[in-house]
Amino acid sequence: MKKINENLTDQELFVLKDKGTERPFTGKFDSFFENGSYHCKNCSAKLFESDTKFDAGCGWPSFFEQISPEAIKTETDRSHGMVRIEIMCAKCDAHLGHVFDDGPEPTGKRYCVNSLSINYEEFE
């Protein structure tokens, strides 16, 4: 990560910096569907809006579209004997989760995000 927020917990650092994953169905945003926006927990960059969030049943918050093409960057992840596409905050390089091609229309994408990597801000 480019610069680490000194207020992050050990669990948040494990996900954001060390590319860890929270256990499925344990994150506070998995079953959370309020109107608002989701931001990087490390640098506060806006990443997703609630109208793109859906219940994928996978145990992690899932979105079918990022807030803008510039919000998230991707890399091939070959860890754990799999090939996946990692998603990271484009502003600070923090690990967010992975993106898959099994999401709903209109994008067909499922941005599978760790709750520990994001903050929620209610729309005013």
XYZ file of N, CA, C and O in Angstrom:
496
model
N 0.852 -1.178 0.000
C 0.000 0.000 0.000
C 0.889 1.230 0.000
O 1.948 1.239 0.609
N 0.411 2.253 -0.659
C 1.206 3.467 -0.786
C 1.431 4.148 0.556
O 2.536 4.541 0.879
N 0.373 4.295 1.360
C 0.484 4.893 2.688
C -0.559 4.221 3.568
O -1.723 4.113 3.198
N -0.143 3.755 4.729
C -1.037 3.020 5.614
C -1.691 3.955 6.621
O -1.017 4.741 7.294
N -3.002 3.853 6.721
C -3.766 4.589 7.726
C -3.391 4.019 9.099
O -3.566 2.829 9.350
N -2.892 4.839 9.972
C -2.411 4.379 11.278
C -3.539 3.964 12.218
O -3.287 3.386 13.270
N -4.790 4.222 11.860
C -5.927 3.874 12.708
C -6.513 2.495 12.393
O -7.506 2.104 13.000
N -5.922 1.754 11.475
C -6.440 0.448 11.109
C -6.154 -0.586 12.193
O -5.109 -0.560 12.831
N -7.099 -1.519 12.365
C -6.909 -2.608 13.316
C -6.010 -3.678 12.695
O -5.753 -3.675 11.482
N -5.564 -4.616 13.514
C -4.750 -5.722 13.005
C -5.509 -6.529 11.958
O -4.935 -6.929 10.950
N -6.805 -6.771 12.173
C -7.611 -7.513 11.204
C -7.733 -6.751 9.891
O -7.669 -7.339 8.818
N -7.947 -5.438 9.969
C -8.041 -4.621 8.758
C -6.722 -4.624 7.998
O -6.706 -4.734 6.766
N -5.605 -4.527 8.708
C -4.296 -4.584 8.063
C -4.064 -5.935 7.396
O -3.484 -6.003 6.313
N -4.515 -7.013 8.041
C -4.385 -8.346 7.465
C -5.065 -8.409 6.093
O -4.529 -8.990 5.153
N -6.224 -7.794 5.967
C -6.946 -7.795 4.694
C -6.353 -6.774 3.724
O -5.969 -7.112 2.604
N -6.262 -5.531 4.143
C -5.872 -4.443 3.243
C -4.409 -4.506 2.801
O -4.100 -4.260 1.634
N -3.521 -4.817 3.716
C -2.084 -4.796 3.415
C -1.544 -6.167 3.045
O -0.790 -6.310 2.093
N -1.955 -7.189 3.821
C -1.409 -8.537 3.626
C -2.250 -9.386 2.678
O -1.972 -10.567 2.496
N -3.306 -8.798 2.099
C -4.169 -9.463 1.113
C -4.895 -10.665 1.703
O -5.108 -11.677 1.048
N -5.270 -10.543 2.968
C -6.018 -11.598 3.640
C -7.494 -11.538 3.272
O -7.942 -10.670 2.527
N -8.251 -12.486 3.821
C -9.688 -12.571 3.569
C -10.412 -12.852 4.876
O -9.982 -13.722 5.637
N -11.478 -12.113 5.124
C -12.302 -12.420 6.289
C -13.122 -13.672 5.999
O -13.354 -14.007 4.843
N -13.538 -14.366 7.036
C -14.357 -15.561 6.856
C -15.701 -15.182 6.233
O -16.258 -14.126 6.539
N -16.250 -16.044 5.366
C -17.543 -15.731 4.751
C -18.649 -15.609 5.792
O -18.605 -16.258 6.835
N -19.607 -14.741 5.499
C -20.801 -14.491 6.317
C -20.481 -13.876 7.678
O -21.311 -13.917 8.579
N -19.277 -13.306 7.850
C -18.917 -12.672 9.122
C -18.798 -11.155 9.018
O -18.791 -10.471 10.029
N -18.712 -10.624 7.821
C -18.520 -9.185 7.630
C -19.801 -8.392 7.842
O -20.891 -8.851 7.504
N -19.659 -7.195 8.373
C -20.843 -6.402 8.709
C -21.617 -5.903 7.490
O -22.772 -5.518 7.622
N -21.025 -5.911 6.308
C -21.729 -5.417 5.131
C -22.282 -6.529 4.231
O -22.866 -6.248 3.190
N -22.126 -7.788 4.613
C -22.628 -8.887 3.793
C -24.142 -8.792 3.608
O -24.641 -8.876 2.485
N -24.881 -8.606 4.682
C -26.355 -8.535 4.619
C -26.859 -7.119 4.868
O -27.958 -6.924 5.381
N -26.086 -6.147 4.508
C -26.387 -4.734 4.748
C -26.788 -4.090 3.426
O -26.030 -4.138 2.456
N -28.000 -3.491 3.375
C -28.495 -2.946 2.111
C -29.122 -1.567 2.291
O -30.218 -1.314 1.819
N -28.424 -0.665 2.935
C -28.895 0.711 3.101
C -28.405 1.548 1.914
O -27.437 1.193 1.238
N -29.053 2.699 1.681
C -28.663 3.594 0.595
C -27.468 4.438 1.008
O -27.525 5.160 1.989
N -26.393 4.307 0.246
C -25.188 5.064 0.544
C -24.049 4.662 -0.376
O -24.252 4.027 -1.410
N -22.858 5.025 0.035
C -21.672 4.704 -0.753
C -20.652 3.995 0.118
O -20.664 4.103 1.349
N -19.772 3.265 -0.532
C -18.749 2.474 0.143
C -17.382 3.016 -0.262
O -17.135 3.260 -1.442
N -16.516 3.165 0.741
C -15.223 3.809 0.556
C -14.097 2.909 1.062
O -14.305 2.112 1.979
N -12.914 3.091 0.521
C -11.732 2.365 0.981
C -11.482 2.709 2.444
O -11.442 3.883 2.821
N -11.312 1.690 3.266
C -11.078 1.916 4.683
C -9.698 2.527 4.930
O -9.492 3.198 5.922
N -8.767 2.339 4.026
C -7.431 2.900 4.210
C -7.358 4.375 3.821
O -6.847 5.184 4.577
N -7.877 4.742 2.650
C -7.677 6.108 2.151
C -8.973 6.900 1.923
O -8.922 8.052 1.527
N -10.121 6.278 2.129
C -11.445 6.912 1.991
C -11.886 7.166 0.553
O -12.887 7.848 0.325
N -11.171 6.640 -0.435
C -11.608 6.797 -1.831
C -12.952 6.113 -2.028
O -13.182 5.015 -1.530
N -13.845 6.758 -2.768
C -15.161 6.188 -3.048
C -15.005 5.062 -4.068
O -14.374 5.243 -5.111
N -15.596 3.892 -3.746
C -15.436 2.705 -4.577
C -16.728 2.198 -5.206
O -16.745 1.823 -6.376
N -17.808 2.143 -4.415
C -19.077 1.569 -4.866
C -20.239 2.379 -4.317
O -20.106 3.044 -3.302
N -21.396 2.252 -4.977
C -22.637 2.825 -4.446
C -23.631 1.702 -4.200
O -23.566 0.639 -4.830
N -24.554 1.954 -3.284
C -25.491 0.923 -2.851
C -26.394 0.399 -3.964
O -26.840 -0.743 -3.902
N -26.659 1.195 -4.990
C -27.543 0.707 -6.053
C -26.873 -0.341 -6.947
O -27.524 -0.927 -7.809
N -25.586 -0.617 -6.718
C -24.892 -1.679 -7.446
C -24.608 -2.885 -6.551
O -23.998 -3.847 -7.004
N -25.067 -2.845 -5.309
C -24.848 -3.946 -4.364
C -25.968 -4.973 -4.541
O -27.110 -4.630 -4.770
N -25.609 -6.252 -4.418
C -26.606 -7.313 -4.537
C -26.224 -8.477 -3.626
O -25.080 -8.585 -3.186
N -27.186 -9.318 -3.342
C -26.952 -10.486 -2.496
C -26.517 -11.651 -3.369
O -27.338 -12.301 -4.009
N -25.221 -11.908 -3.388
C -24.676 -12.992 -4.204
C -24.742 -14.331 -3.476
O -24.507 -15.374 -4.087
N -25.019 -14.298 -2.172
C -25.079 -15.523 -1.399
C -23.725 -16.153 -1.147
O -23.633 -17.299 -0.719
N -22.649 -15.406 -1.397
C -21.290 -15.949 -1.273
C -20.660 -15.681 0.089
O -19.619 -16.241 0.407
N -21.288 -14.801 0.891
C -20.749 -14.523 2.220
C -19.958 -13.241 2.333
O -19.457 -12.913 3.409
N -19.814 -12.518 1.232
C -19.112 -11.237 1.239
C -19.982 -10.200 0.522
O -20.748 -10.552 -0.379
N -19.829 -8.926 0.870
C -20.542 -7.886 0.128
C -20.178 -7.979 -1.359
O -19.005 -8.144 -1.698
N -21.183 -7.879 -2.207
C -20.953 -8.017 -3.646
C -21.595 -6.863 -4.397
O -22.703 -6.434 -4.078
N -20.891 -6.384 -5.386
C -21.325 -5.259 -6.212
C -21.150 -5.653 -7.673
O -20.216 -6.368 -8.016
N -22.035 -5.158 -8.555
C -21.869 -5.486 -9.971
C -21.138 -4.409 -10.750
O -20.822 -4.602 -11.918
N -20.820 -3.282 -10.083
C -20.105 -2.217 -10.793
C -19.399 -1.309 -9.808
O -19.939 -0.977 -8.752
N -18.202 -0.897 -10.154
C -17.466 0.084 -9.351
C -17.998 1.488 -9.645
O -18.689 1.697 -10.635
N -17.677 2.432 -8.790
C -18.201 3.801 -8.913
C -17.725 4.468 -10.211
O -18.457 5.241 -10.813
N -16.504 4.159 -10.636
C -15.964 4.684 -11.893
C -14.860 3.738 -12.369
O -14.292 2.995 -11.554
N -14.530 3.772 -13.646
C -13.461 2.890 -14.140
C -12.108 3.139 -13.475
O -11.265 2.253 -13.441
N -11.925 4.318 -12.918
C -10.651 4.669 -12.302
C -10.583 4.300 -10.817
O -9.537 4.447 -10.191
N -11.660 3.829 -10.223
C -11.714 3.598 -8.773
C -10.946 2.365 -8.327
O -10.365 2.351 -7.245
N -10.958 1.333 -9.155
C -10.383 0.051 -8.763
C -9.401 -0.419 -9.817
O -9.637 -0.280 -11.015
N -8.292 -0.984 -9.348
C -7.351 -1.596 -10.278
C -7.311 -3.096 -10.003
O -7.702 -3.546 -8.919
N -6.861 -3.856 -10.977
C -6.862 -5.312 -10.862
C -5.476 -5.887 -11.150
O -4.661 -5.265 -11.833
N -5.259 -7.095 -10.618
C -4.041 -7.866 -10.877
C -4.418 -9.335 -10.857
O -5.332 -9.731 -10.134
N -3.684 -10.146 -11.597
C -3.884 -11.582 -11.526
C -3.345 -12.093 -10.200
O -2.238 -11.757 -9.795
N -4.146 -12.899 -9.507
C -3.791 -13.481 -8.209
C -3.692 -14.988 -8.395
O -4.679 -15.641 -8.715
N -2.507 -15.536 -8.187
C -2.275 -16.975 -8.355
C -2.087 -17.682 -7.008
O -1.563 -18.787 -6.956
N -2.543 -17.079 -5.935
C -2.378 -17.674 -4.604
C -3.375 -18.806 -4.365
O -4.401 -18.900 -5.048
N -3.084 -19.640 -3.415
C -3.971 -20.720 -2.964
C -4.333 -21.711 -4.075
O -5.410 -22.296 -4.063
N -3.443 -21.878 -5.062
C -3.667 -22.844 -6.128
C -4.774 -22.472 -7.097
O -5.307 -23.329 -7.798
N -5.152 -21.186 -7.117
C -6.212 -20.708 -8.009
C -5.687 -19.548 -8.848
O -4.676 -18.946 -8.509
N -6.402 -19.233 -9.909
C -6.134 -18.022 -10.671
C -7.390 -17.166 -10.564
O -8.469 -17.554 -11.010
N -7.238 -16.002 -9.913
C -8.356 -15.079 -9.723
C -7.890 -13.676 -10.084
O -6.706 -13.440 -10.252
N -8.842 -12.762 -10.163
C -8.520 -11.358 -10.420
C -8.717 -10.594 -9.115
O -9.831 -10.458 -8.618
N -7.612 -10.117 -8.561
C -7.638 -9.325 -7.331
C -8.097 -7.913 -7.648
O -7.735 -7.355 -8.687
N -8.893 -7.329 -6.738
C -9.260 -5.922 -6.873
C -8.623 -5.134 -5.742
O -8.559 -5.596 -4.599
N -8.117 -3.946 -6.107
C -7.436 -3.074 -5.167
C -7.917 -1.641 -5.358
O -8.306 -1.265 -6.464
N -7.853 -0.867 -4.318
C -8.146 0.562 -4.420
C -7.101 1.177 -5.349
O -5.896 1.011 -5.134
N -7.546 1.867 -6.368
C -6.607 2.473 -7.321
C -5.825 3.624 -6.704
O -4.723 3.924 -7.141
N -6.368 4.239 -5.673
C -5.699 5.383 -5.047
C -4.554 4.951 -4.131
O -3.496 5.567 -4.127
N -4.755 3.858 -3.343
C -3.740 3.511 -2.341
C -3.224 2.078 -2.441
O -2.375 1.681 -1.640
N -3.729 1.290 -3.381
C -3.316 -0.105 -3.600
C -3.806 -1.080 -2.533
O -3.358 -2.222 -2.487
N -4.715 -0.688 -1.665
C -5.217 -1.595 -0.627
C -5.997 -2.746 -1.259
O -6.779 -2.548 -2.186
N -5.798 -3.941 -0.729
C -6.522 -5.130 -1.195
C -7.977 -5.032 -0.750
O -8.269 -4.768 0.414
N -8.897 -5.267 -1.682
C -10.330 -5.223 -1.389
C -10.969 -6.605 -1.461
O -11.850 -6.928 -0.678
N -10.551 -7.411 -2.416
C -11.149 -8.722 -2.640
C -10.831 -9.194 -4.037
O -9.713 -9.017 -4.517
N -11.848 -9.766 -4.717
C -11.665 -10.295 -6.068
C -12.898 -9.992 -6.916
O -13.975 -9.739 -6.380
N -12.733 -10.028 -8.225
C -13.857 -9.840 -9.141
C -14.018 -11.105 -9.978
O -13.037 -11.726 -10.388
N -15.275 -11.484 -10.180
C -15.615 -12.692 -10.919
C -16.612 -12.351 -12.023
O -17.311 -11.341 -11.946
N -16.703 -13.213 -13.022
C -17.603 -13.003 -14.159
C -18.930 -13.741 -13.992
O -19.485 -14.261 -14.954
N -19.447 -13.788 -12.766
C -20.718 -14.483 -12.530
C -21.754 -13.578 -11.860
O -22.639 -14.047 -11.160
N -21.640 -12.285 -12.092
C -22.569 -11.323 -11.511
C -23.772 -11.072 -12.396
O -23.872 -11.593 -13.505
N -24.682 -10.251 -11.912
C -25.904 -9.950 -12.666
C -25.660 -8.935 -13.788
O -24.626 -8.270 -13.842
N -26.631 -8.819 -14.648
C -26.611 -7.775 -15.676
C -26.766 -6.427 -14.980
O -27.306 -6.375 -13.885
N -26.286 -5.353 -15.499
C -25.829 -5.197 -16.870
C -24.353 -5.529 -17.091
O -23.922 -5.632 -18.223
N -23.552 -5.723 -16.026
C -22.114 -5.909 -16.214
C -21.688 -7.365 -16.237
O -20.653 -7.681 -16.815
N -22.433 -8.241 -15.562
C -22.019 -9.637 -15.439
C -20.880 -9.832 -14.460
O -20.333 -10.921 -14.337
N -20.504 -8.776 -13.742
C -19.388 -8.824 -12.793
C -19.901 -8.994 -11.363
O -20.987 -8.554 -11.018
N -19.067 -9.635 -10.527
C -19.314 -9.710 -9.090
C -18.039 -9.277 -8.384
O -17.078 -10.022 -8.294
N -18.034 -8.031 -7.923
C -16.926 -7.525 -7.129
C -17.171 -8.018 -5.708
O -18.057 -7.537 -5.013
N -16.415 -9.012 -5.294
C -16.569 -9.676 -4.007
C -15.579 -9.014 -3.038
O -14.366 -9.154 -3.192
N -16.106 -8.278 -2.057
C -15.314 -7.359 -1.251
C -15.334 -7.759 0.226
O -16.381 -8.133 0.756
N -14.206 -7.660 0.883
C -14.145 -7.875 2.325
C -14.765 -6.681 3.044
O -14.394 -5.533 2.767
N -15.673 -6.936 3.980
C -16.247 -5.840 4.779
C -15.165 -5.065 5.516
O -15.287 -3.859 5.720
N -14.109 -5.751 5.922
C -13.018 -5.100 6.660
C -12.247 -4.097 5.809
O -11.487 -3.293 6.340
N -12.449 -4.118 4.498
C -11.699 -3.216 3.623
C -12.465 -1.955 3.256
O -11.926 -1.078 2.579
N -13.741 -1.857 3.682
C -14.558 -0.714 3.273
C -15.286 -0.071 4.452
O -15.506 -0.701 5.485
N -15.633 1.176 4.258
C -16.508 1.934 5.157
C -17.745 2.321 4.366
O -17.689 2.474 3.143
N -18.820 2.530 5.090
C -20.101 2.920 4.488
C -20.416 4.353 4.878
O -20.174 4.762 6.016
N -20.973 5.101 3.936
C -21.417 6.460 4.206
C -22.841 6.605 3.678
O -23.088 6.383 2.488
N -23.763 6.937 4.561
C -25.168 7.077 4.188
C -25.354 8.281 3.272
O -24.725 9.320 3.463
N -26.238 8.129 2.253
C -26.585 9.260 1.402
C -27.359 10.286 2.236
O -28.170 9.922 3.080
N -27.122 11.554 1.960
C -27.846 12.622 2.671
C -29.100 13.000 1.929
O -29.233 12.885 0.778
